[in-house]
C-alpha cells in the first residue's frame, strides 16, 4: 500500500499521479504500485512539486510495518533505535499577551457554586 499526500502542488503533478494511484481526497493518493514504480513516482513528486510539500508513506517489512519520507516539510523523519519518528521543530510563536489574573465573578460562581 502506498499513500502520497500533496500540499500546494501543481495540478499537473496531481494529474500525473492519477495514472498510477487513486485520488481519494484532494491531494491524497492511494494505491499499490511496485517498489520500482513507487520510487519513480516519488522522484517525479520531488522534482515537480514546486513550492508545495509532499509526504510518502508505504508498507514495509520493519517493526512498524510502514515507512515514510517527506519533501519540504518542517517535520522530518528520524531513526531512533530502529523506529522512524517525526522530529518537530522547536521554534514556536511566543505570545506577548499577559494572561488575565484571577478568576472572573462568573467563573467563581460556576466553580464554587456561590451566588
PDB file of N, CA and C in Angstrom:
ATOM      1  N   UNK A   1       0.849  -1.171   0.000  1.00  0.00           N
ATOM      2  CA  UNK A   1       0.000   0.000   0.000  1.00  0.00           C
ATOM      3  C   UNK A   1       0.895   1.234   0.000  1.00  0.00           C
ATOM      4  N   UNK A   2       0.556   2.196  -0.820  1.00  0.00           N
ATOM      5  CA  UNK A   2       1.304   3.441  -0.928  1.00  0.00           C
ATOM      6  C   UNK A   2       0.342   4.614  -0.803  1.00  0.00           C
ATOM      7  N   UNK A   3       0.734   5.611  -0.032  1.00  0.00           N
ATOM      8  CA  UNK A   3      -0.039   6.834   0.123  1.00  0.00           C
ATOM      9  C   UNK A   3       0.882   8.014  -0.143  1.00  0.00           C
ATOM     10  N   UNK A   4       0.449   8.921  -1.003  1.00  0.00           N
ATOM     11  CA  UNK A   4       1.179  10.164  -1.255  1.00  0.00           C
ATOM     12  C   UNK A   4       0.231  11.313  -0.947  1.00  0.00           C
ATOM     13  N   UNK A   5       0.694  12.258  -0.137  1.00  0.00           N
ATOM     14  CA  UNK A   5      -0.100  13.430   0.223  1.00  0.00           C
ATOM     15  C   UNK A   5       0.622  14.663  -0.307  1.00  0.00           C
ATOM     16  N   UNK A   6      -0.079  15.449  -1.120  1.00  0.00           N
ATOM     17  CA  UNK A   6       0.481  16.675  -1.687  1.00  0.00           C
ATOM     18  C   UNK A   6      -0.213  17.887  -1.087  1.00  0.00           C
ATOM     19  N   UNK A   7       0.565  18.911  -0.817  1.00  0.00           N
ATOM     20  CA  UNK A   7       0.022  20.173  -0.324  1.00  0.00           C
ATOM     21  C   UNK A   7       0.593  21.293  -1.174  1.00  0.00           C
ATOM     22  N   UNK A   8      -0.283  22.077  -1.781  1.00  0.00           N
ATOM     23  CA  UNK A   8       0.114  23.249  -2.560  1.00  0.00           C
ATOM     24  C   UNK A   8       1.027  22.872  -3.736  1.00  0.00           C
ATOM     25  N   UNK A   9       0.691  21.801  -4.433  1.00  0.00           N
ATOM     26  CA  UNK A   9       1.483  21.340  -5.584  1.00  0.00           C
ATOM     27  C   UNK A   9       0.725  21.631  -6.873  1.00  0.00           C
ATOM     28  N   UNK A  10       1.423  21.708  -8.000  1.00  0.00           N
ATOM     29  CA  UNK A  10       0.769  21.982  -9.283  1.00  0.00           C
ATOM     30  C   UNK A  10      -0.245  20.891  -9.646  1.00  0.00           C
ATOM     31  N   UNK A  11      -1.306  21.292 -10.342  1.00  0.00           N
ATOM     32  CA  UNK A  11      -2.338  20.331 -10.729  1.00  0.00           C
ATOM     33  C   UNK A  11      -1.808  19.320 -11.739  1.00  0.00           C
ATOM     34  N   UNK A  12      -0.808  19.683 -12.528  1.00  0.00           N
ATOM     35  CA  UNK A  12      -0.222  18.734 -13.483  1.00  0.00           C
ATOM     36  C   UNK A  12       0.401  17.542 -12.749  1.00  0.00           C
ATOM     37  N   UNK A  13       0.987  17.783 -11.592  1.00  0.00           N
ATOM     38  CA  UNK A  13       1.564  16.694 -10.805  1.00  0.00           C
ATOM     39  C   UNK A  13       0.462  15.771 -10.291  1.00  0.00           C
ATOM     40  N   UNK A  14      -0.643  16.367  -9.872  1.00  0.00           N
ATOM     41  CA  UNK A  14      -1.776  15.562  -9.427  1.00  0.00           C
ATOM     42  C   UNK A  14      -2.302  14.709 -10.569  1.00  0.00           C
ATOM     43  N   UNK A  15      -2.379  15.284 -11.764  1.00  0.00           N
ATOM     44  CA  UNK A  15      -2.815  14.517 -12.924  1.00  0.00           C
ATOM     45  C   UNK A  15      -1.874  13.383 -13.254  1.00  0.00           C
ATOM     46  N   UNK A  16      -0.576  13.635 -13.123  1.00  0.00           N
ATOM     47  CA  UNK A  16       0.411  12.585 -13.370  1.00  0.00           C
ATOM     48  C   UNK A  16       0.224  11.419 -12.407  1.00  0.00           C
ATOM     49  N   UNK A  17      -0.002  11.724 -11.132  1.00  0.00           N
ATOM     50  CA  UNK A  17      -0.143  10.660 -10.129  1.00  0.00           C
ATOM     51  C   UNK A  17      -1.405   9.834 -10.327  1.00  0.00           C
ATOM     52  N   UNK A  18      -2.443  10.421 -10.931  1.00  0.00           N
ATOM     53  CA  UNK A  18      -3.689   9.664 -11.129  1.00  0.00           C
ATOM     54  C   UNK A  18      -3.525   8.564 -12.168  1.00  0.00           C
ATOM     55  N   UNK A  19      -2.434   8.547 -12.904  1.00  0.00           N
ATOM     56  CA  UNK A  19      -2.167   7.434 -13.824  1.00  0.00           C
ATOM     57  C   UNK A  19      -1.872   6.152 -13.067  1.00  0.00           C
ATOM     58  N   UNK A  20      -1.305   6.279 -11.871  1.00  0.00           N
ATOM     59  CA  UNK A  20      -0.863   5.117 -11.110  1.00  0.00           C
ATOM     60  C   UNK A  20      -1.625   4.923  -9.799  1.00  0.00           C
ATOM     61  N   UNK A  21      -2.140   6.015  -9.252  1.00  0.00           N
ATOM     62  CA  UNK A  21      -2.779   5.964  -7.934  1.00  0.00           C
ATOM     63  C   UNK A  21      -4.182   6.553  -8.006  1.00  0.00           C
ATOM     64  N   UNK A  22      -5.010   6.234  -7.045  1.00  0.00           N
ATOM     65  CA  UNK A  22      -6.359   6.757  -6.953  1.00  0.00           C
ATOM     66  C   UNK A  22      -6.359   7.970  -6.024  1.00  0.00           C
ATOM     67  N   UNK A  23      -6.922   9.084  -6.479  1.00  0.00           N
ATOM     68  CA  UNK A  23      -7.014  10.286  -5.637  1.00  0.00           C
ATOM     69  C   UNK A  23      -8.291  10.188  -4.809  1.00  0.00           C
ATOM     70  N   UNK A  24      -8.151   9.834  -3.532  1.00  0.00           N
ATOM     71  CA  UNK A  24      -9.319   9.595  -2.682  1.00  0.00           C
ATOM     72  C   UNK A  24      -9.839  10.868  -2.016  1.00  0.00           C
ATOM     73  N   UNK A  25      -9.025  11.891  -1.996  1.00  0.00           N
ATOM     74  CA  UNK A  25      -9.382  13.206  -1.467  1.00  0.00           C
ATOM     75  C   UNK A  25      -8.432  14.182  -2.145  1.00  0.00           C
ATOM     76  N   UNK A  26      -8.758  15.473  -2.217  1.00  0.00           N
ATOM     77  CA  UNK A  26      -7.845  16.385  -2.904  1.00  0.00           C
ATOM     78  C   UNK A  26      -6.432  16.337  -2.335  1.00  0.00           C
ATOM     79  N   UNK A  27      -5.482  15.912  -3.183  1.00  0.00           N
ATOM     80  CA  UNK A  27      -4.088  15.844  -2.766  1.00  0.00           C
ATOM     81  C   UNK A  27      -3.689  14.577  -2.052  1.00  0.00           C
ATOM     82  N   UNK A  28      -4.599  13.618  -1.885  1.00  0.00           N
ATOM     83  CA  UNK A  28      -4.293  12.359  -1.197  1.00  0.00           C
ATOM     84  C   UNK A  28      -4.439  11.217  -2.199  1.00  0.00           C
ATOM     85  N   UNK A  29      -3.349  10.519  -2.469  1.00  0.00           N
ATOM     86  CA  UNK A  29      -3.317   9.467  -3.473  1.00  0.00           C
ATOM     87  C   UNK A  29      -3.016   8.136  -2.804  1.00  0.00           C
ATOM     88  N   UNK A  30      -3.717   7.083  -3.254  1.00  0.00           N
ATOM     89  CA  UNK A  30      -3.632   5.771  -2.637  1.00  0.00           C
ATOM     90  C   UNK A  30      -3.519   4.713  -3.722  1.00  0.00           C
ATOM     91  N   UNK A  31      -2.655   3.715  -3.501  1.00  0.00           N
ATOM     92  CA  UNK A  31      -2.528   2.641  -4.472  1.00  0.00           C
ATOM     93  C   UNK A  31      -1.536   1.593  -4.016  1.00  0.00           C
ATOM     94  N   UNK A  32      -1.274   0.639  -4.920  1.00  0.00           N
ATOM     95  CA  UNK A  32      -0.371  -0.454  -4.594  1.00  0.00           C
ATOM     96  C   UNK A  32       0.648  -0.721  -5.688  1.00  0.00           C
ATOM     97  N   UNK A  33       1.391   0.304  -6.133  1.00  0.00           N
ATOM     98  CA  UNK A  33       2.391   0.051  -7.176  1.00  0.00           C
ATOM     99  C   UNK A  33       3.591  -0.715  -6.624  1.00  0.00           C
ATOM    100  N   UNK A  34       4.394  -1.261  -7.526  1.00  0.00           N
ATOM    101  CA  UNK A  34       5.602  -1.955  -7.112  1.00  0.00           C
ATOM    102  C   UNK A  34       6.598  -0.956  -6.521  1.00  0.00           C
ATOM    103  N   UNK A  35       7.619  -1.474  -5.865  1.00  0.00           N
ATOM    104  CA  UNK A  35       8.623  -0.600  -5.241  1.00  0.00           C
ATOM    105  C   UNK A  35       9.335   0.252  -6.286  1.00  0.00           C
ATOM    106  N   UNK A  36       9.583  -0.303  -7.455  1.00  0.00           N
ATOM    107  CA  UNK A  36      10.266   0.448  -8.509  1.00  0.00           C
ATOM    108  C   UNK A  36       9.393   1.603  -9.004  1.00  0.00           C
ATOM    109  N   UNK A  37       8.119   1.337  -9.235  1.00  0.00           N
ATOM    110  CA  UNK A  37       7.197   2.389  -9.691  1.00  0.00           C
ATOM    111  C   UNK A  37       7.016   3.425  -8.597  1.00  0.00           C
ATOM    112  N   UNK A  38       6.917   2.977  -7.342  1.00  0.00           N
ATOM    113  CA  UNK A  38       6.778   3.921  -6.226  1.00  0.00           C
ATOM    114  C   UNK A  38       7.962   4.878  -6.175  1.00  0.00           C
ATOM    115  N   UNK A  39       9.171   4.377  -6.379  1.00  0.00           N
ATOM    116  CA  UNK A  39      10.357   5.237  -6.355  1.00  0.00           C
ATOM    117  C   UNK A  39      10.357   6.215  -7.520  1.00  0.00           C
ATOM    118  N   UNK A  40       9.924   5.773  -8.690  1.00  0.00           N
ATOM    119  CA  UNK A  40       9.827   6.669  -9.852  1.00  0.00           C
ATOM    120  C   UNK A  40       8.803   7.768  -9.586  1.00  0.00           C
ATOM    121  N   UNK A  41       7.654   7.397  -9.021  1.00  0.00           N
ATOM    122  CA  UNK A  41       6.628   8.391  -8.691  1.00  0.00           C
ATOM    123  C   UNK A  41       7.154   9.403  -7.674  1.00  0.00           C
ATOM    124  N   UNK A  42       7.855   8.919  -6.652  1.00  0.00           N
ATOM    125  CA  UNK A  42       8.381   9.809  -5.616  1.00  0.00           C
ATOM    126  C   UNK A  42       9.431  10.757  -6.196  1.00  0.00           C
ATOM    127  N   UNK A  43      10.270  10.268  -7.099  1.00  0.00           N
ATOM    128  CA  UNK A  43      11.254  11.135  -7.751  1.00  0.00           C
ATOM    129  C   UNK A  43      10.560  12.232  -8.555  1.00  0.00           C
ATOM    130  N   UNK A  44       9.484  11.881  -9.256  1.00  0.00           N
ATOM    131  CA  UNK A  44       8.716  12.872 -10.020  1.00  0.00           C
ATOM    132  C   UNK A  44       8.067  13.896  -9.080  1.00  0.00           C
ATOM    133  N   UNK A  45       7.538  13.428  -7.962  1.00  0.00           N
ATOM    134  CA  UNK A  45       6.907  14.341  -6.996  1.00  0.00           C
ATOM    135  C   UNK A  45       7.936  15.330  -6.474  1.00  0.00           C
ATOM    136  N   UNK A  46       9.115  14.855  -6.101  1.00  0.00           N
ATOM    137  CA  UNK A  46      10.151  15.756  -5.586  1.00  0.00           C
ATOM    138  C   UNK A  46      10.614  16.734  -6.658  1.00  0.00           C
ATOM    139  N   UNK A  47      10.666  16.301  -7.904  1.00  0.00           N
ATOM    140  CA  UNK A  47      11.128  17.162  -8.982  1.00  0.00           C
ATOM    141  C   UNK A  47      10.110  18.250  -9.319  1.00  0.00           C
ATOM    142  N   UNK A  48       8.825  17.891  -9.379  1.00  0.00           N
ATOM    143  CA  UNK A  48       7.814  18.802  -9.895  1.00  0.00           C
ATOM    144  C   UNK A  48       6.868  19.375  -8.837  1.00  0.00           C
ATOM    145  N   UNK A  49       7.203  19.267  -7.572  1.00  0.00           N
ATOM    146  CA  UNK A  49       6.289  19.773  -6.536  1.00  0.00           C
ATOM    147  C   UNK A  49       6.302  21.293  -6.424  1.00  0.00           C
ATOM    148  N   UNK A  50       7.266  21.962  -7.012  1.00  0.00           N
ATOM    149  CA  UNK A  50       7.305  23.424  -6.966  1.00  0.00           C
ATOM    150  C   UNK A  50       7.457  23.928  -5.547  1.00  0.00           C
ATOM    151  N   UNK A  51       6.573  24.825  -5.147  1.00  0.00           N
ATOM    152  CA  UNK A  51       6.597  25.388  -3.795  1.00  0.00           C
ATOM    153  C   UNK A  51       5.874  24.504  -2.787  1.00  0.00           C
ATOM    154  N   UNK A  52       5.311  23.387  -3.257  1.00  0.00           N
ATOM    155  CA  UNK A  52       4.495  22.544  -2.392  1.00  0.00           C
ATOM    156  C   UNK A  52       5.296  21.599  -1.519  1.00  0.00           C
ATOM    157  N   UNK A  53       4.555  20.851  -0.727  1.00  0.00           N
ATOM    158  CA  UNK A  53       5.132  19.848   0.160  1.00  0.00           C
ATOM    159  C   UNK A  53       4.556  18.486  -0.213  1.00  0.00           C
ATOM    160  N   UNK A  54       5.266  17.440   0.140  1.00  0.00           N
ATOM    161  CA  UNK A  54       4.790  16.100  -0.174  1.00  0.00           C
ATOM    162  C   UNK A  54       5.198  15.126   0.926  1.00  0.00           C
ATOM    163  N   UNK A  55       4.381  14.095   1.079  1.00  0.00           N
ATOM    164  CA  UNK A  55       4.626  13.045   2.049  1.00  0.00           C
ATOM    165  C   UNK A  55       4.340  11.711   1.373  1.00  0.00           C
ATOM    166  N   UNK A  56       5.234  10.749   1.541  1.00  0.00           N
ATOM    167  CA  UNK A  56       5.076   9.409   1.001  1.00  0.00           C
ATOM    168  C   UNK A  56       5.080   8.422   2.157  1.00  0.00           C
ATOM    169  N   UNK A  57       4.070   7.571   2.225  1.00  0.00           N
ATOM    170  CA  UNK A  57       4.009   6.507   3.228  1.00  0.00           C
ATOM    171  C   UNK A  57       3.710   5.209   2.496  1.00  0.00           C
ATOM    172  N   UNK A  58       4.394   4.127   2.889  1.00  0.00           N
ATOM    173  CA  UNK A  58       4.202   2.858   2.200  1.00  0.00           C
ATOM    174  C   UNK A  58       4.459   1.696   3.152  1.00  0.00           C
ATOM    175  N   UNK A  59       3.903   0.544   2.796  1.00  0.00           N
ATOM    176  CA  UNK A  59       4.097  -0.680   3.584  1.00  0.00           C
ATOM    177  C   UNK A  59       5.551  -1.105   3.504  1.00  0.00           C
ATOM    178  N   UNK A  60       6.061  -1.636   4.628  1.00  0.00           N
ATOM    179  CA  UNK A  60       7.464  -2.008   4.691  1.00  0.00           C
ATOM    180  C   UNK A  60       7.624  -3.180   5.664  1.00  0.00           C
ATOM    181  N   UNK A  61       8.700  -3.941   5.508  1.00  0.00           N
ATOM    182  CA  UNK A  61       8.977  -5.059   6.410  1.00  0.00           C
ATOM    183  C   UNK A  61       9.817  -4.599   7.593  1.00  0.00           C
ATOM    184  N   UNK A  62       9.325  -3.652   8.338  1.00  0.00           N
ATOM    185  CA  UNK A  62      10.026  -3.140   9.512  1.00  0.00           C
ATOM    186  C   UNK A  62       9.180  -3.424  10.746  1.00  0.00           C
ATOM    187  N   UNK A  63       9.688  -3.033  11.896  1.00  0.00           N
ATOM    188  CA  UNK A  63       8.940  -3.216  13.142  1.00  0.00           C
ATOM    189  C   UNK A  63       7.602  -2.479  13.097  1.00  0.00           C
ATOM    190  N   UNK A  64       7.596  -1.307  12.477  1.00  0.00           N
ATOM    191  CA  UNK A  64       6.377  -0.507  12.416  1.00  0.00           C
ATOM    192  C   UNK A  64       5.415  -1.005  11.346  1.00  0.00           C
ATOM    193  N   UNK A  65       5.925  -1.683  10.327  1.00  0.00           N
ATOM    194  CA  UNK A  65       5.075  -2.173   9.251  1.00  0.00           C
ATOM    195  C   UNK A  65       4.886  -1.161   8.136  1.00  0.00           C
ATOM    196  N   UNK A  66       5.481   0.004   8.271  1.00  0.00           N
ATOM    197  CA  UNK A  66       5.404   1.033   7.246  1.00  0.00           C
ATOM    198  C   UNK A  66       6.655   1.895   7.313  1.00  0.00           C
ATOM    199  N   UNK A  67       6.860   2.663   6.263  1.00  0.00           N
ATOM    200  CA  UNK A  67       7.945   3.641   6.217  1.00  0.00           C
ATOM    201  C   UNK A  67       7.381   4.897   5.560  1.00  0.00           C
ATOM    202  N   UNK A  68       8.040   6.023   5.767  1.00  0.00           N
ATOM    203  CA  UNK A  68       7.574   7.255   5.150  1.00  0.00           C
ATOM    204  C   UNK A  68       8.739   8.188   4.873  1.00  0.00           C
ATOM    205  N   UNK A  69       8.523   9.078   3.915  1.00  0.00           N
ATOM    206  CA  UNK A  69       9.501  10.086   3.537  1.00  0.00           C
ATOM    207  C   UNK A  69       8.762  11.410   3.375  1.00  0.00           C
ATOM    208  N   UNK A  70       9.469  12.503   3.582  1.00  0.00           N
ATOM    209  CA  UNK A  70       8.879  13.822   3.412  1.00  0.00           C
ATOM    210  C   UNK A  70       9.702  14.640   2.441  1.00  0.00           C
ATOM    211  N   UNK A  71       9.055  15.640   1.845  1.00  0.00           N
ATOM    212  CA  UNK A  71       9.735  16.573   0.947  1.00  0.00           C
ATOM    213  C   UNK A  71       9.272  17.987   1.286  1.00  0.00           C
ATOM    214  N   UNK A  72      10.206  18.839   1.666  1.00  0.00           N
ATOM    215  CA  UNK A  72       9.944  20.244   2.019  1.00  0.00           C
ATOM    216  C   UNK A  72       8.971  20.409   3.185  1.00  0.00           C
ATOM    217  N   UNK A  73       9.026  19.508   4.129  1.00  0.00           N
ATOM    218  CA  UNK A  73       8.230  19.631   5.348  1.00  0.00           C
ATOM    219  C   UNK A  73       9.108  20.191   6.455  1.00  0.00           C
ATOM    220  N   UNK A  74       8.485  20.843   7.427  1.00  0.00           N
ATOM    221  CA  UNK A  74       9.227  21.287   8.604  1.00  0.00           C
ATOM    222  C   UNK A  74       9.474  20.111   9.544  1.00  0.00           C
ATOM    223  N   UNK A  75       8.613  19.113   9.493  1.00  0.00           N
ATOM    224  CA  UNK A  75       8.775  17.919  10.311  1.00  0.00           C
ATOM    225  C   UNK A  75       9.565  16.900   9.497  1.00  0.00           C
ATOM    226  N   UNK A  76      10.562  16.278  10.110  1.00  0.00           N
ATOM    227  CA  UNK A  76      11.438  15.352   9.401  1.00  0.00           C
ATOM    228  C   UNK A  76      11.459  13.995  10.091  1.00  0.00           C
ATOM    229  N   UNK A  77      11.468  12.897   9.307  1.00  0.00           N
ATOM    230  CA  UNK A  77      11.597  11.575   9.919  1.00  0.00           C
ATOM    231  C   UNK A  77      13.030  11.331  10.380  1.00  0.00           C
ATOM    232  N   UNK A  78      13.176  10.758  11.561  1.00  0.00           N
ATOM    233  CA  UNK A  78      14.491  10.394  12.091  1.00  0.00           C
ATOM    234  C   UNK A  78      14.416   8.963  12.618  1.00  0.00           C
ATOM    235  N   UNK A  79      15.527   8.241  12.524  1.00  0.00           N
ATOM    236  CA  UNK A  79      15.593   6.875  13.016  1.00  0.00           C
ATOM    237  C   UNK A  79      16.006   6.903  14.485  1.00  0.00           C
ATOM    238  N   UNK A  80      15.230   6.243  15.322  1.00  0.00           N
ATOM    239  CA  UNK A  80      15.539   6.157  16.747  1.00  0.00           C
ATOM    240  C   UNK A  80      15.460   4.696  17.151  1.00  0.00           C
ATOM    241  N   UNK A  81      16.618   4.057  17.259  1.00  0.00           N
ATOM    242  CA  UNK A  81      16.729   2.659  17.648  1.00  0.00           C
ATOM    243  C   UNK A  81      15.849   1.749  16.803  1.00  0.00           C
ATOM    244  N   UNK A  82      15.859   1.971  15.493  1.00  0.00           N
ATOM    245  CA  UNK A  82      15.104   1.122  14.579  1.00  0.00           C
ATOM    246  C   UNK A  82      13.691   1.572  14.303  1.00  0.00           C
ATOM    247  N   UNK A  83      13.201   2.570  15.019  1.00  0.00           N
ATOM    248  CA  UNK A  83      11.862   3.117  14.779  1.00  0.00           C
ATOM    249  C   UNK A  83      11.996   4.471  14.103  1.00  0.00           C
ATOM    250  N   UNK A  84      11.139   4.736  13.153  1.00  0.00           N
ATOM    251  CA  UNK A  84      11.143   6.035  12.493  1.00  0.00           C
ATOM    252  C   UNK A  84      10.152   6.935  13.219  1.00  0.00           C
ATOM    253  N   UNK A  85      10.650   8.041  13.713  1.00  0.00           N
ATOM    254  CA  UNK A  85       9.827   9.013  14.427  1.00  0.00           C
ATOM    255  C   UNK A  85       9.874  10.342  13.698  1.00  0.00           C
ATOM    256  N   UNK A  86       8.961  11.233  14.037  1.00  0.00           N
ATOM    257  CA  UNK A  86       8.916  12.564  13.427  1.00  0.00           C
ATOM    258  C   UNK A  86       9.583  13.562  14.367  1.00  0.00           C
ATOM    259  N   UNK A  87      10.531  14.310  13.835  1.00  0.00           N
ATOM    260  CA  UNK A  87      11.186  15.377  14.577  1.00  0.00           C
ATOM    261  C   UNK A  87      10.480  16.680  14.242  1.00  0.00           C
ATOM    262  N   UNK A  88       9.881  17.284  15.228  1.00  0.00           N
ATOM    263  CA  UNK A  88       9.156  18.547  15.040  1.00  0.00           C
ATOM    264  C   UNK A  88      10.074  19.702  15.412  1.00  0.00           C
ATOM    265  N   UNK A  89       9.961  20.819  14.695  1.00  0.00           N
ATOM    266  CA  UNK A  89      10.801  21.964  15.045  1.00  0.00           C
ATOM    267  C   UNK A  89      10.408  22.533  16.401  1.00  0.00           C
ATOM    268  N   UNK A  90      11.384  23.089  17.105  1.00  0.00           N
ATOM    269  CA  UNK A  90      11.128  23.620  18.441  1.00  0.00           C
ATOM    270  C   UNK A  90      10.642  25.057  18.433  1.00  0.00           C
ATOM    271  N   UNK A  91      10.890  25.778  17.357  1.00  0.00           N
ATOM    272  CA  UNK A  91      10.514  27.192  17.329  1.00  0.00           C
ATOM    273  C   UNK A  91       9.000  27.328  17.252  1.00  0.00           C
ATOM    274  N   UNK A  92       8.441  27.808  18.330  1.00  0.00           N
ATOM    275  CA  UNK A  92       7.002  28.053  18.407  1.00  0.00           C
ATOM    276  C   UNK A  92       6.789  29.538  18.621  1.00  0.00           C
ATOM    277  N   UNK A  93       5.738  30.082  18.060  1.00  0.00           N
ATOM    278  CA  UNK A  93       5.495  31.512  18.261  1.00  0.00           C
ATOM    279  C   UNK A  93       5.220  31.813  19.735  1.00  0.00           C
ATOM    280  N   UNK A  94       5.834  32.851  20.201  1.00  0.00           N
ATOM    281  CA  UNK A  94       5.646  33.242  21.603  1.00  0.00           C
ATOM    282  C   UNK A  94       4.527  34.269  21.687  1.00  0.00           C
ATOM    283  N   UNK A  95       3.689  34.107  22.690  1.00  0.00           N
ATOM    284  CA  UNK A  95       2.604  35.059  22.874  1.00  0.00           C
ATOM    285  C   UNK A  95       3.103  36.214  23.719  1.00  0.00           C
ATOM    286  N   UNK A  96       2.740  37.406  23.320  1.00  0.00           N
ATOM    287  CA  UNK A  96       3.164  38.587  24.063  1.00  0.00           C
ATOM    288  C   UNK A  96       2.077  39.081  25.008  1.00  0.00           C
ATOM    289  N   UNK A  97       0.880  38.532  24.873  1.00  0.00           N
ATOM    290  CA  UNK A  97      -0.188  38.991  25.752  1.00  0.00           C
ATOM    291  C   UNK A  97      -0.021  38.378  27.139  1.00  0.00           C
ATOM    292  N   UNK A  98      -0.383  39.132  28.134  1.00  0.00           N
ATOM    293  CA  UNK A  98      -0.286  38.694  29.519  1.00  0.00           C
ATOM    294  C   UNK A  98      -1.609  38.034  29.893  1.00  0.00           C
ATOM    295  N   UNK A  99      -1.577  36.830  30.449  1.00  0.00           N
ATOM    296  CA  UNK A  99      -2.840  36.191  30.821  1.00  0.00           C
ATOM    297  C   UNK A  99      -3.541  36.978  31.922  1.00  0.00           C
ATOM    298  N   UNK A 100      -4.846  36.932  31.878  1.00  0.00           N
ATOM    299  CA  UNK A 100      -5.643  37.646  32.878  1.00  0.00           C
ATOM    300  C   UNK A 100      -5.403  37.045  34.255  1.00  0.00           C
ATOM    301  N   UNK A 101      -5.295  37.898  35.262  1.00  0.00           N
ATOM    302  CA  UNK A 101      -5.048  37.434  36.622  1.00  0.00           C
ATOM    303  C   UNK A 101      -6.370  37.156  37.315  1.00  0.00           C
ATOM    304  N   UNK A 102      -6.392  36.101  38.081  1.00  0.00           N
ATOM    305  CA  UNK A 102      -7.561  35.792  38.881  1.00  0.00           C
ATOM    306  C   UNK A 102      -8.699  35.213  38.071  1.00  0.00           C
ATOM    307  N   UNK A 103      -9.807  35.023  38.755  1.00  0.00           N
ATOM    308  CA  UNK A 103     -10.999  34.455  38.146  1.00  0.00           C
ATOM    309  C   UNK A 103     -12.046  35.540  37.992  1.00  0.00           C
ATOM    310  N   UNK A 104     -12.855  35.433  36.952  1.00  0.00           N
ATOM    311  CA  UNK A 104     -13.975  36.359  36.808  1.00  0.00           C
ATOM    312  C   UNK A 104     -15.047  35.979  37.825  1.00  0.00           C
ATOM    313  N   UNK A 105     -15.969  36.885  38.070  1.00  0.00           N
ATOM    314  CA  UNK A 105     -17.039  36.601  39.025  1.00  0.00           C
ATOM    315  C   UNK A 105     -17.892  35.433  38.540  1.00  0.00           C
ATOM    316  N   UNK A 106     -18.162  35.364  37.247  1.00  0.00           N
ATOM    317  CA  UNK A 106     -18.971  34.262  36.704  1.00  0.00           C
ATOM    318  C   UNK A 106     -18.239  32.928  36.856  1.00  0.00           C
ATOM    319  N   UNK A 107     -16.937  32.930  36.608  1.00  0.00           N
ATOM    320  CA  UNK A 107     -16.171  31.691  36.744  1.00  0.00           C
ATOM    321  C   UNK A 107     -16.134  31.236  38.196  1.00  0.00           C
ATOM    322  N   UNK A 108     -16.035  32.204  39.134  1.00  0.00           N
ATOM    323  CA  UNK A 108     -16.036  31.839  40.551  1.00  0.00           C
ATOM    324  C   UNK A 108     -17.365  31.205  40.929  1.00  0.00           C
ATOM    325  N   UNK A 109     -18.462  31.772  40.418  1.00  0.00           N
ATOM    326  CA  UNK A 109     -19.776  31.215  40.729  1.00  0.00           C
ATOM    327  C   UNK A 109     -19.909  29.799  40.183  1.00  0.00           C
ATOM    328  N   UNK A 110     -19.478  29.609  38.942  1.00  0.00           N
ATOM    329  CA  UNK A 110     -19.580  28.262  38.356  1.00  0.00           C
ATOM    330  C   UNK A 110     -18.673  27.270  39.091  1.00  0.00           C
ATOM    331  N   UNK A 111     -17.492  27.710  39.445  1.00  0.00           N
ATOM    332  CA  UNK A 111     -16.525  26.792  40.047  1.00  0.00           C
ATOM    333  C   UNK A 111     -16.874  26.456  41.501  1.00  0.00           C
ATOM    334  N   UNK A 112     -17.284  27.451  42.257  1.00  0.00           N
ATOM    335  CA  UNK A 112     -17.507  27.242  43.682  1.00  0.00           C
ATOM    336  C   UNK A 112     -18.971  27.171  44.060  1.00  0.00           C
ATOM    337  N   UNK A 113     -19.876  27.319  43.099  1.00  0.00           N
ATOM    338  CA  UNK A 113     -21.299  27.164  43.372  1.00  0.00           C
ATOM    339  C   UNK A 113     -21.924  28.298  44.148  1.00  0.00           C
ATOM    340  N   UNK A 114     -21.243  29.422  44.293  1.00  0.00           N
ATOM    341  CA  UNK A 114     -21.808  30.550  45.036  1.00  0.00           C
ATOM    342  C   UNK A 114     -22.651  31.457  44.141  1.00  0.00           C
ATOM    343  N   UNK A 115     -23.243  32.496  44.774  1.00  0.00           N
ATOM    344  CA  UNK A 115     -24.047  33.440  44.000  1.00  0.00           C
ATOM    345  C   UNK A 115     -23.319  34.716  43.808  1.00  0.00           C
TER     346      UNK A 115
END
